[in-house]
CSV table of C-alpha atoms (C1' of nucleotides) in Angstrom, one decimal:
chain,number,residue,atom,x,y,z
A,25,UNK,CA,117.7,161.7,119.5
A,26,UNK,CA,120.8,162.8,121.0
A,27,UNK,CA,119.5,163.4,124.4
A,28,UNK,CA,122.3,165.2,125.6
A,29,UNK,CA,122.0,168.5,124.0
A,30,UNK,CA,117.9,168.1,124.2
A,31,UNK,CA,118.0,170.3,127.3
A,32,UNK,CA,120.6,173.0,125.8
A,33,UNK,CA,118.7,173.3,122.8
A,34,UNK,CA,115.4,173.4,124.7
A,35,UNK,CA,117.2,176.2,126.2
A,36,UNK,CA,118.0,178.5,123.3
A,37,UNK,CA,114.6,177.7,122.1
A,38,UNK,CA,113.2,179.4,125.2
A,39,UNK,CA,115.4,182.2,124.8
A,40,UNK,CA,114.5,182.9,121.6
A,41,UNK,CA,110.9,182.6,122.2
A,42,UNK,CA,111.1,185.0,124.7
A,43,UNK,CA,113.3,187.4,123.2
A,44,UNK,CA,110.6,187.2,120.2
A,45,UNK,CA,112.9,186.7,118.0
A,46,UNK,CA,111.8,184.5,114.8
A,47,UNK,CA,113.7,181.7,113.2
A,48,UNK,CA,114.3,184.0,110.5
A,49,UNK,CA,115.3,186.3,112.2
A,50,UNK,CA,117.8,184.4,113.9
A,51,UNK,CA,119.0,182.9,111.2
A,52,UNK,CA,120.1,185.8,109.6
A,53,UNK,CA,122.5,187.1,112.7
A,54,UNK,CA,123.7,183.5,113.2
A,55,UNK,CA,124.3,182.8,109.3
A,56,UNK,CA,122.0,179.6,109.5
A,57,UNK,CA,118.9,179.0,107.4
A,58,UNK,CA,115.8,179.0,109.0
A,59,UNK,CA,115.2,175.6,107.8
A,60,UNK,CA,118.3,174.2,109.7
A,61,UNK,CA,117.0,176.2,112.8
A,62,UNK,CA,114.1,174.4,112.8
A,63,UNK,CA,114.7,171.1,112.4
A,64,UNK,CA,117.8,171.8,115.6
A,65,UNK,CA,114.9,173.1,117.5
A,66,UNK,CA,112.4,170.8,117.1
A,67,UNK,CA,115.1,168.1,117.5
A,68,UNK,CA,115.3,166.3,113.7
A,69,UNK,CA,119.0,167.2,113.7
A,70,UNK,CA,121.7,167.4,115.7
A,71,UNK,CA,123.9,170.7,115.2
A,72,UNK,CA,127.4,170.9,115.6
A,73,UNK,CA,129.2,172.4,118.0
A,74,UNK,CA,129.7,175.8,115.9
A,75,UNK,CA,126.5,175.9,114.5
A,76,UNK,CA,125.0,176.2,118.4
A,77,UNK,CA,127.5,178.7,119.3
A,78,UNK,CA,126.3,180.6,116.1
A,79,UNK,CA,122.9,180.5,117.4
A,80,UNK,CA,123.4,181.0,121.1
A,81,UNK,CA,125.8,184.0,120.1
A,82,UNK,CA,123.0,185.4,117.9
A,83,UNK,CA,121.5,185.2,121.1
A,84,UNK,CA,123.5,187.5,123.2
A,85,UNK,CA,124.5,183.7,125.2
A,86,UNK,CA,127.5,182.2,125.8
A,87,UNK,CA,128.4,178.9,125.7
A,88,UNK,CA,130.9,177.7,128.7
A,89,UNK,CA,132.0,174.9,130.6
A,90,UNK,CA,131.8,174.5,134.5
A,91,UNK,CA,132.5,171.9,136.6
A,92,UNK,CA,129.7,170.0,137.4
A,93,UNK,CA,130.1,171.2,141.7
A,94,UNK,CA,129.3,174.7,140.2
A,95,UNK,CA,126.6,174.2,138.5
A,96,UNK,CA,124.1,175.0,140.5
A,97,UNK,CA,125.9,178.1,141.9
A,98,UNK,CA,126.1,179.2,138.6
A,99,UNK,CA,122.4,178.6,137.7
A,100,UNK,CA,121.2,180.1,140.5
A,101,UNK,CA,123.5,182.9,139.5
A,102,UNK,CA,122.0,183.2,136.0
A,103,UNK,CA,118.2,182.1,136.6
A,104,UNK,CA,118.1,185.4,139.2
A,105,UNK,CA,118.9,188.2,136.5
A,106,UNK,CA,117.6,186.1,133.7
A,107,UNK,CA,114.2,186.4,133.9
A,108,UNK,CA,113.9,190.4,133.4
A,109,UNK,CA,117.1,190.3,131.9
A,110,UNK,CA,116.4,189.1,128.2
A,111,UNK,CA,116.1,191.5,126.1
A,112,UNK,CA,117.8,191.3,122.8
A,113,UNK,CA,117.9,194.7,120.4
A,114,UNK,CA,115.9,194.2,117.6
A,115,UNK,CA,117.8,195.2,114.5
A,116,UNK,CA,120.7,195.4,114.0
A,117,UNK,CA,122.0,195.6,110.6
A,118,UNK,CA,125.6,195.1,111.5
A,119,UNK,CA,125.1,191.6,112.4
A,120,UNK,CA,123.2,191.0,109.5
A,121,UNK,CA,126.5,191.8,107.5
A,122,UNK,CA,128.0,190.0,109.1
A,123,UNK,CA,126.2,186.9,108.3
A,124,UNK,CA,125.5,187.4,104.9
A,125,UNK,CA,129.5,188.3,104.7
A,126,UNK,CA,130.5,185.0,106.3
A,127,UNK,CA,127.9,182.9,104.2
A,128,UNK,CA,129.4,184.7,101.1
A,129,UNK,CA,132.7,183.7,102.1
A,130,UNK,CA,131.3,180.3,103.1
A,131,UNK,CA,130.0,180.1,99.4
A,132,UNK,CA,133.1,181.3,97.8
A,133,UNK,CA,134.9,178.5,99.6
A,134,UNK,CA,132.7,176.0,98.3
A,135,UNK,CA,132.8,177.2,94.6
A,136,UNK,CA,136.2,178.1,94.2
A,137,UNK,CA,137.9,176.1,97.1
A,138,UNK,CA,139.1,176.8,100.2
A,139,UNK,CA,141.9,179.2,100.5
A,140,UNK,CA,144.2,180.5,103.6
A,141,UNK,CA,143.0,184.2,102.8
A,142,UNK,CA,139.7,182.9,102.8
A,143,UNK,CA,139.7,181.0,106.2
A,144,UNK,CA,141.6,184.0,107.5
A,145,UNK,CA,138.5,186.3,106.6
A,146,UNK,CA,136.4,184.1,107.9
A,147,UNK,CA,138.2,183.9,111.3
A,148,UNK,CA,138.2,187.2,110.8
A,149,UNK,CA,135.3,188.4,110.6
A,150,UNK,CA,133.9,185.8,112.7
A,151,UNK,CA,136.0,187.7,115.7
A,152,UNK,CA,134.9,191.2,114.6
A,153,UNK,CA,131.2,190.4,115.0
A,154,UNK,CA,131.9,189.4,118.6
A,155,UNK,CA,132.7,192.9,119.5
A,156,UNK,CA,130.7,196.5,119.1
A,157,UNK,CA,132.6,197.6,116.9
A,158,UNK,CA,132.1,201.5,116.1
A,159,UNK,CA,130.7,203.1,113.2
A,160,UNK,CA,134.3,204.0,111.7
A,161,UNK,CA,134.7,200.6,112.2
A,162,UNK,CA,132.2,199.4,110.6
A,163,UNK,CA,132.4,201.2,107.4
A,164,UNK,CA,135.7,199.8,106.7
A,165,UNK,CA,134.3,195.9,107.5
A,166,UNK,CA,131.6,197.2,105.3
A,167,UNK,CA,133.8,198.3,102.4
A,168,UNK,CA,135.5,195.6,102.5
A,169,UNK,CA,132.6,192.7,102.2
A,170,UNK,CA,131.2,194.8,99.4
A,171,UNK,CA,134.6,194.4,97.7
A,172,UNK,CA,134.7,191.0,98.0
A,173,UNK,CA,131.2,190.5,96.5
A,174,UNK,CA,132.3,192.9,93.6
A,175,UNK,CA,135.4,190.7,93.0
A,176,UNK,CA,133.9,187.1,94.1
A,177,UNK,CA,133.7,185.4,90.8
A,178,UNK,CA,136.0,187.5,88.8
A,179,UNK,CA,139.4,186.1,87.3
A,180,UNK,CA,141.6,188.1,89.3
A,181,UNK,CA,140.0,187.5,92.7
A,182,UNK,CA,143.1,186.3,94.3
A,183,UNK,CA,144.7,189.0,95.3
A,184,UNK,CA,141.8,191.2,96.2
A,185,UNK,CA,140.9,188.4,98.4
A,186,UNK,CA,144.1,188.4,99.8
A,187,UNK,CA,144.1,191.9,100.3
A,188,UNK,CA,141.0,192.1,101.9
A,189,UNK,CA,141.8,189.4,104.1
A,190,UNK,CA,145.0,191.7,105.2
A,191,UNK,CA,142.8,194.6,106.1
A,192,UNK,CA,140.5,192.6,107.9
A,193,UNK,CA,143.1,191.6,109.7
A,194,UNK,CA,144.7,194.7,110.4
A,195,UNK,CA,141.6,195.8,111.5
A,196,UNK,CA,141.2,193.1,114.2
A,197,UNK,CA,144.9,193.3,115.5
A,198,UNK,CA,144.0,197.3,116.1
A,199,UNK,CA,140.9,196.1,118.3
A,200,UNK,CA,143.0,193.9,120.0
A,201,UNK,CA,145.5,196.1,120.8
A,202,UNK,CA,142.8,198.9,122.0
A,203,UNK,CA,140.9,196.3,124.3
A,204,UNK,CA,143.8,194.4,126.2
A,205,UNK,CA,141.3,192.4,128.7
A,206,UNK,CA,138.2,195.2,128.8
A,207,UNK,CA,134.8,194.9,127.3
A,208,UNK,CA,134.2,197.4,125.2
A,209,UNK,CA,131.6,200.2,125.9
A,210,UNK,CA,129.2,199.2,123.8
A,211,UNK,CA,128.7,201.7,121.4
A,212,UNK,CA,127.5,201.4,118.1
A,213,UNK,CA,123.8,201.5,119.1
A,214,UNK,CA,123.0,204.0,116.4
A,215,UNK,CA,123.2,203.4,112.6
A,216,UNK,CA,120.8,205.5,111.6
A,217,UNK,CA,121.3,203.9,108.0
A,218,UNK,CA,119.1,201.6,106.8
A,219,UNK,CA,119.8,198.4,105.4
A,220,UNK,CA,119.0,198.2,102.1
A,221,UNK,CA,122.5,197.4,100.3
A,222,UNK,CA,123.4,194.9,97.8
B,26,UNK,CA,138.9,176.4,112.2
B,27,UNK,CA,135.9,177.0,113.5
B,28,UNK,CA,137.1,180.2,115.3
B,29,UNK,CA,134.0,179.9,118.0
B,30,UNK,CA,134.6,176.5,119.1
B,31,UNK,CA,138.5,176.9,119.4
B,32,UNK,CA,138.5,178.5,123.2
B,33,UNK,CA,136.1,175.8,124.4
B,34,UNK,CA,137.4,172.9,123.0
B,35,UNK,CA,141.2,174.1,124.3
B,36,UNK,CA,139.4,174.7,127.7
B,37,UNK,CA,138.3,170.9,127.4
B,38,UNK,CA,141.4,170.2,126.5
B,39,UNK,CA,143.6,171.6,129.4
B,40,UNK,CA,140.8,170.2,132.1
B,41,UNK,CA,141.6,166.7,130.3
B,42,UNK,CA,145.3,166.9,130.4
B,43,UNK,CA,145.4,168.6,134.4
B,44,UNK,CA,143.5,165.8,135.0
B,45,UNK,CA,145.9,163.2,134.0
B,46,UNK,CA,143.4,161.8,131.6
B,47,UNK,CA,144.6,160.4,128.6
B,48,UNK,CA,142.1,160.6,125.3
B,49,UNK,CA,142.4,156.7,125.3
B,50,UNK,CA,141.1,156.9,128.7
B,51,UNK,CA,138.5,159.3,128.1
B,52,UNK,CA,137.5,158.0,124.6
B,53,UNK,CA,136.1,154.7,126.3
B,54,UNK,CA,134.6,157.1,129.4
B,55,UNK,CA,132.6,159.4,126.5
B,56,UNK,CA,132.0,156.7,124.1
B,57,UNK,CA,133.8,158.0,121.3
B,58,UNK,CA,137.3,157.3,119.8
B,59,UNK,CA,141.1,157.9,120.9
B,60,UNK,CA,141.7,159.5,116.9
B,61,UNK,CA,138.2,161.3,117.1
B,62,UNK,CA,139.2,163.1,120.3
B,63,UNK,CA,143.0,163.9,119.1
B,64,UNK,CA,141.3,165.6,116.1
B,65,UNK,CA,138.8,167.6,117.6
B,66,UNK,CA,141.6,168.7,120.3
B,67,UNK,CA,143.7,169.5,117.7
B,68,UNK,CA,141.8,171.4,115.4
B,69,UNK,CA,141.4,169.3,112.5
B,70,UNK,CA,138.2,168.6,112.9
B,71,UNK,CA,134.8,170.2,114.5
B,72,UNK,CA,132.7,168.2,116.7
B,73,UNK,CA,129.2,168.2,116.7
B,74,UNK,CA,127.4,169.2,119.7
B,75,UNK,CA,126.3,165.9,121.3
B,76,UNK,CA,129.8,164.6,120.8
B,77,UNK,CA,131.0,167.7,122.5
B,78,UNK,CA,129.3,167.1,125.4
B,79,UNK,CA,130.1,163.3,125.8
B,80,UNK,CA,133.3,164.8,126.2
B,81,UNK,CA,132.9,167.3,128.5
B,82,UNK,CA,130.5,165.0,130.9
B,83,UNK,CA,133.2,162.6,130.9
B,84,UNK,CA,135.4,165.0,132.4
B,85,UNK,CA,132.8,166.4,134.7
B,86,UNK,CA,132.1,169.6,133.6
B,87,UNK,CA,128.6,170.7,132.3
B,88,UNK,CA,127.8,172.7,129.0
B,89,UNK,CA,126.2,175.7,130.0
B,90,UNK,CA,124.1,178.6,128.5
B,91,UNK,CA,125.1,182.2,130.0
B,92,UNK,CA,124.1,185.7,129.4
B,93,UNK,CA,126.9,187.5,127.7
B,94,UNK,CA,126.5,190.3,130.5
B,95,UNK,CA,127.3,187.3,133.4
B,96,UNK,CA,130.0,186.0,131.7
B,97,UNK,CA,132.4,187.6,134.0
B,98,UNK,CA,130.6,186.8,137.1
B,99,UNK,CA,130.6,183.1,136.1
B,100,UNK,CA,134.2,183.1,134.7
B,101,UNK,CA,135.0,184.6,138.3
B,102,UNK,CA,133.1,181.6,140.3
B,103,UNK,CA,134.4,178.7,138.0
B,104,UNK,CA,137.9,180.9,138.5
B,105,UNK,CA,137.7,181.4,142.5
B,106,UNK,CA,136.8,177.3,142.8
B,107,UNK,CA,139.8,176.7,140.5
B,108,UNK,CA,142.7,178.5,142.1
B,109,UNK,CA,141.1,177.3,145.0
B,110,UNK,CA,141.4,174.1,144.5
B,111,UNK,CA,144.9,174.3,143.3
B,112,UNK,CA,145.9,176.1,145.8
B,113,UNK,CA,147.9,174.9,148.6
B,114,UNK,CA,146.6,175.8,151.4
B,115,UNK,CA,148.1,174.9,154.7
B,116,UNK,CA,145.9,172.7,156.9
B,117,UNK,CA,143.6,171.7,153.7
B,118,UNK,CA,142.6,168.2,153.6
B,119,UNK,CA,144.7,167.2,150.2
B,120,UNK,CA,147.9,167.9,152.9
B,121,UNK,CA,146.9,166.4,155.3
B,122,UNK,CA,146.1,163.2,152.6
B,123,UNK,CA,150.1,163.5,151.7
B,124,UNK,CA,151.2,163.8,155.1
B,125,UNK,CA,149.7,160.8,156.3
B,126,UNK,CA,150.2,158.9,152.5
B,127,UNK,CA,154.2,159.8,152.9
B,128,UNK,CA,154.1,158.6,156.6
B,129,UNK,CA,152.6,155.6,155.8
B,130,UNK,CA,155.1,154.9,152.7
B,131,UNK,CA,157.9,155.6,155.4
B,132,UNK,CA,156.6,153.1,158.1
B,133,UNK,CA,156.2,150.2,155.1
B,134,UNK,CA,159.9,151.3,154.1
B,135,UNK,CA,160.7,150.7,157.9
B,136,UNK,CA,158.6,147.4,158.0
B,137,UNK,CA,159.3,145.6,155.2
B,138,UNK,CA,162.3,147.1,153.7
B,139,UNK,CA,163.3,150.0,151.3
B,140,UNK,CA,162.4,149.0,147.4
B,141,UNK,CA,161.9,150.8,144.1
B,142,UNK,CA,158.6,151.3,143.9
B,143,UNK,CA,158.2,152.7,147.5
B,144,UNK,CA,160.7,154.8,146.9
B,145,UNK,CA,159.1,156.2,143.3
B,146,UNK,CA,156.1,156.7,145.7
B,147,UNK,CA,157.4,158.4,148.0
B,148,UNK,CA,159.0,160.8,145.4
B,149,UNK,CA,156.1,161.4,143.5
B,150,UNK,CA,153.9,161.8,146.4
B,151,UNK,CA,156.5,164.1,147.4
B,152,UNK,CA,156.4,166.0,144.0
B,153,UNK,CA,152.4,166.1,143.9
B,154,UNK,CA,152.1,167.6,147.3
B,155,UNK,CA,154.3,170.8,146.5
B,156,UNK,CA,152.1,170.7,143.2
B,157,UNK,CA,148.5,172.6,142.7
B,158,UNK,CA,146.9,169.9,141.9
B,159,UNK,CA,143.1,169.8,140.8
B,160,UNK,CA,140.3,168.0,142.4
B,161,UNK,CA,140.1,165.6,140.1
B,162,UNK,CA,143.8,164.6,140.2
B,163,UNK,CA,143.4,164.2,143.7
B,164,UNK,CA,141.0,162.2,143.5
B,165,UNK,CA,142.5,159.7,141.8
B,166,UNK,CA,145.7,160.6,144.2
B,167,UNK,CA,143.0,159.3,146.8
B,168,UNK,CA,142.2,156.2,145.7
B,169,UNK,CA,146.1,155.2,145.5
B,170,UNK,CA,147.0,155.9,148.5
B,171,UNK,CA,143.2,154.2,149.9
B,172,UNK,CA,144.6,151.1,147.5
B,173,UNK,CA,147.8,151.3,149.3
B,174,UNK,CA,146.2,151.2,152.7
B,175,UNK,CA,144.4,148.6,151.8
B,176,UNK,CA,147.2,146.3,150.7
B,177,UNK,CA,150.0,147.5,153.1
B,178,UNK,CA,150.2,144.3,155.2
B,179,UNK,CA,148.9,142.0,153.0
B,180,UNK,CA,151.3,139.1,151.2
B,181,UNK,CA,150.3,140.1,147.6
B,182,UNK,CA,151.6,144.3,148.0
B,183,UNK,CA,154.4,143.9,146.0
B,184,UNK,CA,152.5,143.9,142.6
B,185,UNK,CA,149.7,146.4,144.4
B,186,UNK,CA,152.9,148.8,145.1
B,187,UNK,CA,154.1,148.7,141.8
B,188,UNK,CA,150.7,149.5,140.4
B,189,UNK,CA,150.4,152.5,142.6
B,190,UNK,CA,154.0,153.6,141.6
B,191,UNK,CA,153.1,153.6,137.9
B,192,UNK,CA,150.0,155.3,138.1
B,193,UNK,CA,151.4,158.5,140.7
B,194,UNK,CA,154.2,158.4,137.7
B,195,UNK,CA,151.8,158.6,135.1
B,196,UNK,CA,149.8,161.3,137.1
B,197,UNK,CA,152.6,163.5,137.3
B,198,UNK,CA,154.3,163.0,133.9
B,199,UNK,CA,150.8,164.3,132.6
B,200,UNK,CA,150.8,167.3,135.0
B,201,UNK,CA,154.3,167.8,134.2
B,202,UNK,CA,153.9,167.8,130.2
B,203,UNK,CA,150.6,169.7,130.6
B,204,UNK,CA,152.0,172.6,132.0
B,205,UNK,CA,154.8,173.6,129.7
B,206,UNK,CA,154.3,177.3,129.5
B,207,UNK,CA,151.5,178.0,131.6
B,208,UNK,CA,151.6,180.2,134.4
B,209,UNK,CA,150.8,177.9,137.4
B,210,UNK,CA,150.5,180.1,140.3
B,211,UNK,CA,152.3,179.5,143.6
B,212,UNK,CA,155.0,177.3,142.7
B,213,UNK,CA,157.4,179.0,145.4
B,214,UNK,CA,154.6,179.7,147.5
B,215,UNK,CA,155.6,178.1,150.7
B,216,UNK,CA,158.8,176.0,149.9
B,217,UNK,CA,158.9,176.8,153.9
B,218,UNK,CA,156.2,174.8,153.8
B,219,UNK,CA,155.1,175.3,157.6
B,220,UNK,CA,152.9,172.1,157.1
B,221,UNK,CA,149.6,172.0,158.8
B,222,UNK,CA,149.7,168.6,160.7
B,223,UNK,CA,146.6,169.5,162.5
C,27,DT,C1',89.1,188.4,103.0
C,28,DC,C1',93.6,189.3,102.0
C,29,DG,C1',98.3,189.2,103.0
C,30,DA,C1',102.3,188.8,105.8
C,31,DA,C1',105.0,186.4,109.0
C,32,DC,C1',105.5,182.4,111.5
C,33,DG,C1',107.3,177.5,112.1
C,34,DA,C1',107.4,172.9,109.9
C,35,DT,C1',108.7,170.1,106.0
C,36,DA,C1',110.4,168.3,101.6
C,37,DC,C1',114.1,167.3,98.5
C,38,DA,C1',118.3,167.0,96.1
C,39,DC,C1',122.9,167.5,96.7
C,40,DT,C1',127.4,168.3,99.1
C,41,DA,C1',130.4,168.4,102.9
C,42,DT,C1',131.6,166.7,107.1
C,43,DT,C1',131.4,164.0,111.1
C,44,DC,C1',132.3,159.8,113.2
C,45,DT,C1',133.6,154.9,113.6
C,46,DA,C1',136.8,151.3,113.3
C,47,DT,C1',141.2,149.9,112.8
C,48,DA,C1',146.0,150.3,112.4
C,49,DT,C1',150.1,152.6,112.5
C,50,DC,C1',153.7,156.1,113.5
C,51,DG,C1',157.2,158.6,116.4
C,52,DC,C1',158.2,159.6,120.9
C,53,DA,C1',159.1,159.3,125.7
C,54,DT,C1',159.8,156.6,129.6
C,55,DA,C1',160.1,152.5,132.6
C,56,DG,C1',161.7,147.8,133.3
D,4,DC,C1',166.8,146.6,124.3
D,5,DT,C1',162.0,145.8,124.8
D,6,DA,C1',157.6,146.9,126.3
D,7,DT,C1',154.2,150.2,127.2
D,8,DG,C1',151.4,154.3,126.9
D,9,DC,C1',151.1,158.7,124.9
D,10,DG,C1',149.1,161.7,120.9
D,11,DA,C1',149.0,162.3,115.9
D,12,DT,C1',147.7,160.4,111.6
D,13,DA,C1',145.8,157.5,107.6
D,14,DT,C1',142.1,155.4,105.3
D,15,DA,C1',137.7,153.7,103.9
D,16,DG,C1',132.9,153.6,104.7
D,17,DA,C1',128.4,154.7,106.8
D,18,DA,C1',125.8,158.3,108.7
D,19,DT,C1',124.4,162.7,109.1
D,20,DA,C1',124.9,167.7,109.1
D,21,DG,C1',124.1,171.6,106.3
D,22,DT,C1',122.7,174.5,102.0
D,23,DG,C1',119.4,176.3,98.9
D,24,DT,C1',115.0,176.6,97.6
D,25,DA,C1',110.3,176.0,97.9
D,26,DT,C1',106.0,175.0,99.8
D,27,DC,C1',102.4,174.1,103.4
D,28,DG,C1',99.1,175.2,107.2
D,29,DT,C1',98.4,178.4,110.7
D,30,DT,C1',97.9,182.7,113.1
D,31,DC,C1',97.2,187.4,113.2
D,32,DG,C1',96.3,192.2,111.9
D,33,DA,C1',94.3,195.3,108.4
DNA sequence: TCGAACGATACACTATTCTATATCGCATAG
DNA sequence: CTATGCGATATAGAATAGTGTATCGTTCGA
């Protein structure tokens, strides 16, 4: 089925292989089950546009569009440092946050509807896990997505949603600001702490 | 929505439009429908990845998986071709196109008489040529003026001409309504225009 | 030989895509 | 004023994506 993405899922597949990364794995930094993983890769379902960017992003990829002309310059361009070049950092905790954040929020929209603070953290975070964000940083995304578990199913989770929504995107407008056009450094390599919250 | 997805599908979105495509015309090209394609374009709804790339193939651009780290470099190829492409560059073929498309519009005026349509033509044609317009634009700005070759002399133009008026007005009332805010370069450029008649 | 991790699969259920068709408001050309 | 083409929108139904959970057979290392 759906022959045309065959080849670009074939292509992730290979990536990930190589990368050894394992479907679990992967589907924890893309927020995707494993199950649905499989059945994209071994071609039982079709994925929607997101989901793949999820997974390719998981897989330090992106997706763009070129004009058919370019296409081989740019695969030319790619197939030279791509080889040697795949290397993809084994844990990193941060990412898995990240997922389990935006399948909480994904579950909190299902159970108790969908909500402009909601889709805002999504967005939100969804943005912030595209970047290297520093430690600092990161403790204050952390903070914040332990809040919202805390508060998830209690009465009065309105307006800590809403607040947390706020910071969030307080947060993101500051790294926007900061990084008018320039990829970041990079940082955020260390994180000594291991993963082992709730 | 669907934060990932967002740039991509607007990237789609302005290749469709500076190509004078309408989503009627590309619905039937990529097999799916007009109210399908306004949706995904505008947000409301997320298209799954095979649907995605009907799209994009019918517009003759290629879904691609890049390393984050050559992102740039690609975004700088697909970027060089574009500007070049729009780019008016003295003695490039697409000039040389409208110079001899205008002359031949003038000698029919001379021939056969002065009439709406040529005169639309002529306008347009005039308008397009101090326009960046894309490859695929001129293309289809190609085939009129081949169609209008064709059918200069021949006792059946009139309805011919009239075609080929309608559909350079319809080329540039998309270019025009595409391009409400966005920063085309080189407008001013060469309004001297020094015109390479080589 | 045991156990852990891998990928594949099953199943029940929900949410969403996607089609098909038709209409709307709007701009523009005749 | 009428006709045409544009994009946005509505609605109903069929198809399928996607979740959550659990299991299976295999491979590999201890």
């Amino acid at each position: 089925m759906a022959y045309q993405s065959e080849s670009l899922i074939a292509q992730a597949r290979e990536i990930r292989e190589a990368s050894g990364v394992s479907q679990r794995a992967l589907s924890e930094r893309a927020g995707l089950t494993q199950s649905h993983i499989s059945q994209i890769e071994s071609g039982k379902m079709e994925p929607g546009l997101s989901s793949f960017i999820d997974l390719t992003r998981a897989l330090d990829l992106e997706v763009m569009l070129v004009p058919k002309k370019l296409v081989p310059a740019v695969l030319s361009l790619v197939k030279a440092r791509a080889t040697r070049d795949m290397h993809i950092h084994a844990g990193q905790p941060n990412d898995k946050r990240f997922a389990r954040a935006e399948r909480l929020v994904k579950k909190m929209k299902h159970l108790y509807g969908s909500s402009a603070d909601l889709d805002r953290i999504e967005d939100t975070l969804r943005f912030l896990r595209r970047f290297n964000i520093s430690d600092q940083e990161m403790q204050l995304v952390r903070a914040l997505i332990a809040r919202l578990e805390r508060y998830q199913a209690s009465a009065q989770a309105a307006p800590v949603v809403r607040d947390i929504a706020q910071n969030l995107q307080q947060l993101r407008n500051s790294i926007v600001h900061a990084a008018p056009s320039e990829p970041r450094p990079a940082y955020s390599l260390d994180d000594g702490d291991a993963d082992a919250d709730a």
